[in-house]
Amino acid sequence: MSWELAGASLKLIMAGMEPVKDAPLSKHGYWRVGGPADLLVDVHDEHMLAAVMDTDLPVTVLGNGSNLLVADAGIRGIVVRLKGNFRALAFRDPKQASGLSDTLSSPMGIALVGAGTMNTVLLHKLDALEIGGLGCLAGVPGTVGGAIRMNAGTRLGEIGDKVAFVRVVLPNGSTQTLTPEDIDFRYRRATLPEGAIVTRVGLWVSREVYDTEKAQIQEHLGYRKGSQPLDQPSCGSTFKNPDGDAAGRLIDAAGLKGTRVGGAQISEKHANFFINTGNATAMDLYTLIKTARDTVRERFDVVLEPEVHAVGDWPEGAWPL
Ligand code: EPU
């Protein structure tokens, strides 16, 4: 381990963390590929996060790894998983004088959600409290922070439309609270300050929509189960949909369903799902992604943009595609 990494590691330990060196990331991502992180660390609160930022090493937030393609050479610097306080849930309820509450009594309020919370966990907790409003996250893998970063959504809507505020930590360690006006939410994209890490999010929720939304969620999850290969390792949609069309339709129409590169394969069930059949490398997936993009461009003159994010040490010039 270099002196720089050893120094950073010590700093993290002094701040109460337990960094793991050369941690294999293939255990964490949905695609189950990728090399090691120099240091992998679980961060429980803003104090710990400030210590991570203070090391001067590059910081990558892993989220749940559900939309990341980690390079075979791994990720240099510190890879962070947000846990502890970053998975807390509370409500700002207009009926509560104190402001914060464990649930929502009013028809509408704001859910204060830690960015490391899994979307599925959040939806289960809201369901148990009979609170609706976030049906747009149904079936979306990953964390709330990741969902904000890419304005995740489904046919039930987009998370950007639900945002009351987004709290971030900046690379200099300071915190900032952004309002929806500060963020440009577009289709699968959100403009956040360079290097910002989302730590907590305020999302509008409602009791009134609970019943109707629950039925829509059931219907939507059934649709996904029928049309997407949810039982195989993938990162969901590989490409964003181009304007007025669907990436899955185009890749399918190009005759690419079932195409393989090494252990990576374009799903027979849904052409925008790229699967690790068991022994894929990140490079296999990269080659398959590039092949699909090049073929669709040649056949239909449409340039597909990846929805998945490549992170880590890729060969020079690999990205953007
Ligand atoms: N299609 C094909 N062949 C295929 C796959 C799809 O012709 O192999 C056609 C379908 O028949 C349909 C169109 O393409 O006419 C769109 O397909 P689908 O309804 O499956 O939805 P999608 O646009 O591929 C989007 C989201 C999904 C989300 C579903 C359902 C994007 C990039 N993807 O998929 O989100 O689950 O709608 O709401 O917007 C994700 O982002 O990871 C994700 C899974």
Short mmCIF file of C-alpha atoms and ligand atoms in Angstrom, two decimals:
data_model
loop_
_atom_site.label_atom_id
_atom_site.label_comp_id
_atom_site.label_asym_id
_atom_site.label_seq_id
_atom_site.Cartn_x
_atom_site.Cartn_y
_atom_site.Cartn_z
CA MET A 1 0.00 0.00 0.00
CA SER A 2 1.33 3.46 -0.91
CA TRP A 3 2.13 6.01 1.80
CA GLU A 4 -0.77 8.10 0.59
CA LEU A 5 -3.23 5.24 0.99
CA ALA A 6 -1.73 4.21 4.34
CA GLY A 7 -2.09 7.81 5.58
CA ALA A 8 -5.69 8.01 4.36
CA SER A 9 -6.49 4.66 5.90
CA LEU A 10 -5.17 5.82 9.27
CA LYS A 11 -7.21 9.00 9.06
CA LEU A 12 -10.38 6.99 8.41
CA ILE A 13 -9.64 4.64 11.31
CA MET A 14 -9.08 7.64 13.63
CA ALA A 15 -12.50 8.95 12.57
CA GLY A 16 -14.12 5.65 13.63
CA MET A 17 -14.29 3.85 10.27
CA GLU A 18 -12.98 0.45 9.21
CA PRO A 19 -11.53 0.80 5.70
CA VAL A 20 -10.98 -2.44 3.80
CA LYS A 21 -8.08 -2.38 1.38
CA ASP A 22 -8.20 -3.98 -2.06
CA ALA A 23 -11.87 -4.78 -1.53
CA PRO A 24 -13.33 -6.77 -4.45
CA LEU A 25 -16.20 -4.73 -5.90
CA SER A 26 -17.62 -7.60 -7.94
CA LYS A 27 -19.31 -8.67 -4.69
CA HIS A 28 -21.27 -5.43 -4.54
CA GLY A 29 -22.45 -4.38 -8.02
CA TYR A 30 -25.53 -5.84 -9.70
CA TRP A 31 -23.46 -6.96 -12.67
CA ARG A 32 -21.03 -8.75 -10.36
CA VAL A 33 -17.98 -7.57 -12.33
CA GLY A 34 -15.08 -5.23 -11.70
CA GLY A 35 -11.78 -5.17 -9.82
CA PRO A 36 -10.93 -3.96 -6.31
CA ALA A 37 -11.34 -0.61 -4.57
CA ASP A 38 -8.09 0.68 -3.08
CA LEU A 39 -10.11 1.38 0.07
CA LEU A 40 -13.75 0.51 0.69
CA VAL A 41 -15.36 2.14 3.67
CA ASP A 42 -18.79 2.30 5.28
CA VAL A 43 -19.65 5.86 6.29
CA HIS A 44 -22.32 6.41 8.94
CA ASP A 45 -22.66 10.18 9.33
CA GLU A 46 -21.58 13.54 7.96
CA HIS A 47 -18.69 13.73 10.40
CA MET A 48 -17.22 10.55 8.91
CA LEU A 49 -17.93 11.75 5.39
CA ALA A 50 -16.04 14.98 6.11
CA ALA A 51 -13.03 12.87 7.21
CA VAL A 52 -13.21 10.93 3.92
CA MET A 53 -13.29 14.19 1.94
CA ASP A 54 -10.33 15.46 3.94
CA THR A 55 -8.02 12.66 2.71
CA ASP A 56 -7.58 14.30 -0.71
CA LEU A 57 -7.99 10.90 -2.41
CA PRO A 58 -10.62 10.51 -5.13
CA VAL A 59 -13.97 9.47 -3.63
CA THR A 60 -16.56 7.29 -5.39
CA VAL A 61 -19.94 6.58 -3.84
CA LEU A 62 -20.98 3.02 -4.56
CA GLY A 63 -24.67 3.41 -3.75
CA ASN A 64 -26.00 -0.04 -4.32
CA GLY A 65 -23.91 -0.60 -7.43
CA SER A 66 -27.09 -1.11 -9.39
CA ASN A 67 -26.24 1.27 -12.19
CA LEU A 68 -22.45 1.14 -12.23
CA LEU A 69 -20.08 -0.67 -14.56
CA VAL A 70 -16.91 -1.05 -12.49
CA ALA A 71 -13.69 -1.47 -14.51
CA ASP A 72 -11.81 -4.77 -14.32
CA ALA A 73 -8.84 -2.79 -12.94
CA GLY A 74 -11.02 -1.53 -10.10
CA ILE A 75 -11.33 1.95 -8.59
CA ARG A 76 -8.45 4.05 -7.27
CA GLY A 77 -8.91 5.99 -4.07
CA ILE A 78 -11.77 5.57 -1.62
CA VAL A 79 -15.08 3.89 -2.39
CA VAL A 80 -17.81 4.83 0.05
CA ARG A 81 -21.02 3.11 1.08
CA LEU A 82 -23.52 5.30 2.91
CA LYS A 83 -24.94 3.56 5.98
CA GLY A 84 -26.12 4.43 9.51
CA ASN A 85 -27.64 7.94 9.60
CA PHE A 86 -27.62 7.93 5.82
CA ARG A 87 -30.35 5.31 5.91
CA ALA A 88 -32.67 7.11 8.35
CA LEU A 89 -36.28 8.08 7.64
CA ALA A 90 -38.37 10.82 9.29
CA PHE A 91 -41.23 13.08 8.25
CA ARG A 92 -41.80 16.79 8.29
CA ASP A 93 -45.47 16.92 9.15
CA PRO A 94 -47.40 20.21 9.02
CA LYS A 95 -49.57 18.94 11.92
CA GLN A 96 -46.58 18.38 14.24
CA ALA A 97 -45.50 21.49 16.12
CA SER A 98 -41.99 20.08 16.58
CA GLY A 99 -41.69 19.62 12.84
CA LEU A 100 -40.23 16.11 12.79
CA SER A 101 -42.16 12.91 13.30
CA ASP A 102 -41.92 9.13 12.79
CA THR A 103 -44.93 9.13 10.56
CA LEU A 104 -47.25 11.48 8.73
CA SER A 105 -50.63 12.53 10.13
CA SER A 106 -51.36 15.29 7.63
CA PRO A 107 -52.60 14.54 4.11
CA MET A 108 -49.26 15.77 2.74
CA GLY A 109 -45.75 16.24 4.06
CA ILE A 110 -42.09 15.68 3.37
CA ALA A 111 -40.22 12.42 3.90
CA LEU A 112 -36.64 13.08 5.00
CA VAL A 113 -34.71 10.18 3.57
CA GLY A 114 -31.03 9.29 3.98
CA ALA A 115 -29.34 8.98 0.58
CA GLY A 116 -28.05 5.47 1.34
CA THR A 117 -31.58 4.10 1.78
CA MET A 118 -32.51 1.46 -0.76
CA ASN A 119 -35.47 2.53 -2.86
CA THR A 120 -37.22 -0.77 -2.16
CA VAL A 121 -36.72 -0.38 1.61
CA LEU A 122 -38.13 3.16 1.48
CA LEU A 123 -41.20 1.98 -0.42
CA HIS A 124 -41.79 -0.87 2.03
CA LYS A 125 -41.57 1.49 5.00
CA LEU A 126 -43.95 3.98 3.37
CA ASP A 127 -46.33 1.16 2.47
CA ALA A 128 -46.42 -0.03 6.10
CA LEU A 129 -47.38 3.52 7.12
CA GLU A 130 -49.93 3.78 4.29
CA ILE A 131 -48.12 6.73 2.78
CA GLY A 132 -47.88 7.14 -0.99
CA GLY A 133 -46.40 9.55 -3.47
CA LEU A 134 -43.20 7.78 -4.47
CA GLY A 135 -44.63 5.12 -6.77
CA CYS A 136 -42.19 6.33 -9.42
CA LEU A 137 -39.49 4.41 -7.50
CA ALA A 138 -41.34 1.08 -7.63
CA GLY A 139 -39.01 -1.58 -8.98
CA VAL A 140 -36.11 0.85 -9.33
CA PRO A 141 -33.03 -0.82 -7.87
CA GLY A 142 -30.39 1.14 -5.99
CA THR A 143 -30.42 3.89 -3.41
CA VAL A 144 -32.33 7.14 -3.04
CA GLY A 145 -29.10 9.11 -3.57
CA GLY A 146 -28.48 7.24 -6.82
CA ALA A 147 -32.08 7.82 -7.88
CA ILE A 148 -31.66 11.58 -7.40
CA ARG A 149 -28.33 11.64 -9.24
CA MET A 150 -29.91 10.18 -12.37
CA ASN A 151 -33.49 11.35 -11.91
CA ALA A 152 -34.63 7.74 -11.84
CA GLY A 153 -38.13 6.87 -12.83
CA THR A 154 -40.53 4.59 -14.58
CA ARG A 155 -43.78 5.04 -16.45
CA LEU A 156 -45.21 6.09 -13.05
CA GLY A 157 -43.09 9.26 -13.06
CA GLU A 158 -39.68 10.62 -12.10
CA ILE A 159 -38.16 11.26 -8.69
CA GLY A 160 -37.15 14.82 -9.67
CA ASP A 161 -40.83 15.82 -9.58
CA LYS A 162 -41.04 14.79 -5.92
CA VAL A 163 -38.03 16.67 -4.60
CA ALA A 164 -38.49 19.29 -1.86
CA PHE A 165 -34.74 19.59 -1.22
CA VAL A 166 -31.45 17.73 -1.70
CA ARG A 167 -28.69 17.98 0.85
CA VAL A 168 -25.15 17.45 -0.47
CA VAL A 169 -21.59 17.40 0.81
CA LEU A 170 -19.16 19.17 -1.50
CA PRO A 171 -15.56 18.09 -2.19
CA ASN A 172 -14.29 20.79 0.21
CA GLY A 173 -16.32 19.13 3.00
CA SER A 174 -18.98 21.85 3.26
CA THR A 175 -22.68 21.02 3.08
CA GLN A 176 -25.32 22.66 0.93
CA THR A 177 -29.08 22.31 0.69
CA LEU A 178 -30.38 22.55 -2.86
CA THR A 179 -33.97 23.33 -3.79
CA PRO A 180 -35.60 21.91 -6.95
CA GLU A 181 -34.92 25.27 -8.63
CA ASP A 182 -31.18 24.72 -8.12
CA ILE A 183 -31.27 21.38 -9.95
CA ASP A 184 -32.07 20.81 -13.59
CA PHE A 185 -33.90 17.47 -13.63
CA ARG A 186 -34.08 16.04 -17.13
CA TYR A 187 -34.81 12.53 -18.41
CA ARG A 188 -32.40 10.30 -16.43
CA ARG A 189 -30.16 13.23 -15.59
CA ALA A 190 -29.82 15.80 -12.80
CA THR A 191 -27.36 18.65 -12.60
CA LEU A 192 -25.64 18.64 -9.21
CA PRO A 193 -22.53 20.60 -8.21
CA GLU A 194 -19.27 18.95 -9.41
CA GLY A 195 -18.20 16.17 -7.02
CA ALA A 196 -21.24 16.63 -4.76
CA ILE A 197 -22.33 13.64 -2.68
CA VAL A 198 -26.05 13.46 -1.95
CA THR A 199 -26.54 12.78 1.77
CA ARG A 200 -30.22 13.43 2.47
CA VAL A 201 -33.29 14.13 0.42
CA GLY A 202 -36.65 15.71 1.20
CA LEU A 203 -39.41 14.12 -0.90
CA TRP A 204 -43.08 15.13 -1.07
CA VAL A 205 -45.31 12.30 0.09
CA SER A 206 -49.04 12.01 0.55
CA ARG A 207 -51.60 9.86 2.35
CA GLU A 208 -54.30 10.72 -0.15
CA VAL A 209 -52.72 8.98 -3.15
CA TYR A 210 -51.82 5.81 -1.22
CA ASP A 211 -54.67 3.55 -2.36
CA THR A 212 -54.71 4.47 -6.05
CA GLU A 213 -50.92 4.41 -6.25
CA LYS A 214 -50.68 1.00 -4.59
CA ALA A 215 -52.79 -0.50 -7.36
CA GLN A 216 -50.65 1.21 -10.02
CA ILE A 217 -47.47 -0.11 -8.37
CA GLN A 218 -48.79 -3.69 -8.36
CA GLU A 219 -49.70 -3.38 -12.00
CA HIS A 220 -46.32 -1.90 -12.90
CA LEU A 221 -44.32 -4.52 -10.99
CA GLY A 222 -46.31 -7.23 -12.76
CA TYR A 223 -45.49 -5.63 -16.10
CA ARG A 224 -41.78 -5.53 -15.27
CA LYS A 225 -41.79 -9.16 -14.15
CA GLY A 226 -43.34 -10.17 -17.43
CA SER A 227 -41.10 -8.10 -19.68
CA GLN A 228 -37.71 -7.89 -17.91
CA PRO A 229 -35.17 -10.59 -16.92
CA LEU A 230 -35.27 -9.69 -13.22
CA ASP A 231 -33.85 -13.06 -12.13
CA GLN A 232 -30.50 -12.53 -13.86
CA PRO A 233 -27.65 -10.14 -12.93
CA SER A 234 -28.01 -6.93 -14.91
CA CYS A 235 -28.11 -3.20 -14.29
CA GLY A 236 -31.65 -2.72 -15.56
CA SER A 237 -31.84 -0.55 -18.64
CA THR A 238 -28.39 -0.27 -20.21
CA PHE A 239 -29.20 2.68 -22.47
CA LYS A 240 -31.49 5.66 -22.00
CA ASN A 241 -34.43 5.76 -24.35
CA PRO A 242 -33.87 8.12 -27.27
CA ASP A 243 -36.49 10.79 -27.92
CA GLY A 244 -39.76 9.18 -29.05
CA ASP A 245 -38.39 5.63 -29.19
CA ALA A 246 -37.13 2.85 -26.93
CA ALA A 247 -33.56 1.54 -26.77
CA GLY A 248 -34.93 -1.98 -26.22
CA ARG A 249 -37.03 -1.79 -29.36
CA LEU A 250 -34.08 -0.57 -31.46
CA ILE A 251 -31.60 -3.17 -30.18
CA ASP A 252 -34.23 -5.85 -30.72
CA ALA A 253 -35.02 -4.60 -34.26
CA ALA A 254 -31.27 -4.69 -35.04
CA GLY A 255 -31.45 -8.44 -34.36
CA LEU A 256 -29.14 -8.33 -31.39
CA LYS A 257 -31.15 -10.25 -28.79
CA GLY A 258 -29.07 -13.12 -27.42
CA THR A 259 -25.75 -11.71 -28.74
CA ARG A 260 -22.83 -12.75 -26.54
CA VAL A 261 -19.38 -11.40 -25.80
CA GLY A 262 -17.54 -13.71 -23.39
CA GLY A 263 -19.85 -14.12 -20.40
CA ALA A 264 -22.01 -11.09 -21.26
CA GLN A 265 -25.25 -11.44 -23.20
CA ILE A 266 -28.06 -9.23 -24.48
CA SER A 267 -31.18 -10.63 -22.83
CA GLU A 268 -33.58 -12.67 -24.97
CA LYS A 269 -36.41 -11.28 -22.84
CA HIS A 270 -35.65 -7.55 -23.05
CA ALA A 271 -33.02 -6.19 -25.44
CA ASN A 272 -32.04 -3.23 -23.23
CA PHE A 273 -31.01 -5.61 -20.44
CA PHE A 274 -27.42 -6.86 -20.66
CA ILE A 275 -26.75 -9.89 -18.51
CA ASN A 276 -23.78 -11.47 -16.80
CA THR A 277 -24.36 -15.16 -17.55
CA GLY A 278 -21.80 -16.16 -14.91
CA ASN A 279 -18.25 -15.30 -15.81
CA ALA A 280 -18.49 -11.94 -17.62
CA THR A 281 -15.79 -9.33 -17.21
CA ALA A 282 -16.42 -5.59 -17.26
CA MET A 283 -14.65 -5.56 -20.64
CA ASP A 284 -17.10 -8.19 -22.01
CA LEU A 285 -20.00 -5.93 -21.03
CA TYR A 286 -18.24 -2.86 -22.42
CA THR A 287 -17.67 -4.59 -25.77
CA LEU A 288 -21.30 -5.70 -25.91
CA ILE A 289 -22.53 -2.19 -25.06
CA LYS A 290 -20.31 -0.71 -27.76
CA THR A 291 -21.43 -3.33 -30.29
CA ALA A 292 -25.10 -2.57 -29.60
CA ARG A 293 -24.55 1.16 -29.86
CA ASP A 294 -22.53 0.91 -33.10
CA THR A 295 -25.02 -1.50 -34.70
CA VAL A 296 -28.05 0.64 -33.82
CA ARG A 297 -26.29 3.73 -35.17
CA GLU A 298 -25.45 1.97 -38.45
CA ARG A 299 -28.92 0.46 -38.87
CA PHE A 300 -31.16 3.30 -37.69
CA ASP A 301 -28.97 6.39 -37.47
CA VAL A 302 -29.83 6.73 -33.76
CA VAL A 303 -27.07 7.26 -31.20
CA LEU A 304 -27.92 5.52 -27.94
CA GLU A 305 -26.59 7.02 -24.73
CA PRO A 306 -25.70 4.64 -21.88
CA GLU A 307 -27.83 4.90 -18.77
CA VAL A 308 -25.23 2.95 -16.79
CA HIS A 309 -22.23 4.82 -15.45
CA ALA A 310 -18.71 3.53 -15.99
CA VAL A 311 -16.44 4.00 -12.97
CA GLY A 312 -12.82 3.12 -12.19
CA ASP A 313 -9.67 2.63 -14.20
CA TRP A 314 -10.75 2.00 -17.80
CA PRO A 315 -8.26 1.79 -20.67
CA GLU A 316 -7.52 5.23 -22.13
CA GLY A 317 -10.23 6.34 -24.58
CA ALA A 318 -12.76 3.65 -23.63
CA TRP A 319 -15.33 6.23 -22.43
CA PRO A 320 -17.27 8.08 -23.62
CA LEU A 321 -18.15 5.39 -26.15
N1 EPU B 1 -39.31 -3.54 -26.78
C1 EPU B 1 -39.02 -4.37 -27.83
N2 EPU B 1 -38.10 -5.38 -27.64
C2 EPU B 1 -37.49 -5.59 -26.45
C3 EPU B 1 -37.78 -4.72 -25.37
C4 EPU B 1 -38.71 -3.70 -25.57
O1 EPU B 1 -39.53 -4.21 -28.94
O2 EPU B 1 -36.67 -6.51 -26.34
C5 EPU B 1 -40.31 -2.48 -26.98
C6 EPU B 1 -41.56 -2.73 -26.13
O3 EPU B 1 -42.46 -3.57 -26.81
C7 EPU B 1 -42.09 -1.33 -25.92
C8 EPU B 1 -40.84 -0.46 -25.89
O4 EPU B 1 -39.79 -1.24 -26.48
O5 EPU B 1 -42.88 -0.94 -27.01
C9 EPU B 1 -40.45 -0.03 -24.47
O6 EPU B 1 -40.17 -1.18 -23.68
P1 EPU B 1 -40.65 -1.29 -22.15
O7 EPU B 1 -42.10 -1.02 -22.03
O8 EPU B 1 -40.13 -2.57 -21.63
O9 EPU B 1 -39.96 -0.08 -21.39
P2 EPU B 1 -38.50 0.55 -21.53
O10 EPU B 1 -38.65 1.88 -22.18
O11 EPU B 1 -37.55 -0.42 -22.13
C10 EPU B 1 -38.56 1.86 -19.26
C11 EPU B 1 -37.50 2.16 -18.23
C12 EPU B 1 -37.41 0.99 -17.26
C13 EPU B 1 -38.77 0.75 -16.61
C14 EPU B 1 -39.79 0.48 -17.72
C15 EPU B 1 -41.19 0.27 -17.19
C16 EPU B 1 -35.82 3.51 -19.41
C17 EPU B 1 -34.49 3.53 -20.07
N3 EPU B 1 -36.22 2.32 -18.91
O12 EPU B 1 -38.11 0.73 -20.00
O13 EPU B 1 -36.49 1.36 -16.25
O14 EPU B 1 -38.71 -0.37 -15.72
O15 EPU B 1 -39.82 1.59 -18.62
O16 EPU B 1 -41.61 1.41 -16.49
O17 EPU B 1 -36.48 4.55 -19.32
C18 EPU B 1 -34.21 1.20 -15.64
O18 EPU B 1 -34.19 2.42 -15.84
O19 EPU B 1 -33.22 0.56 -15.26
C19 EPU B 1 -35.44 0.51 -15.91
C20 EPU B 1 -35.52 -0.81 -15.86
#
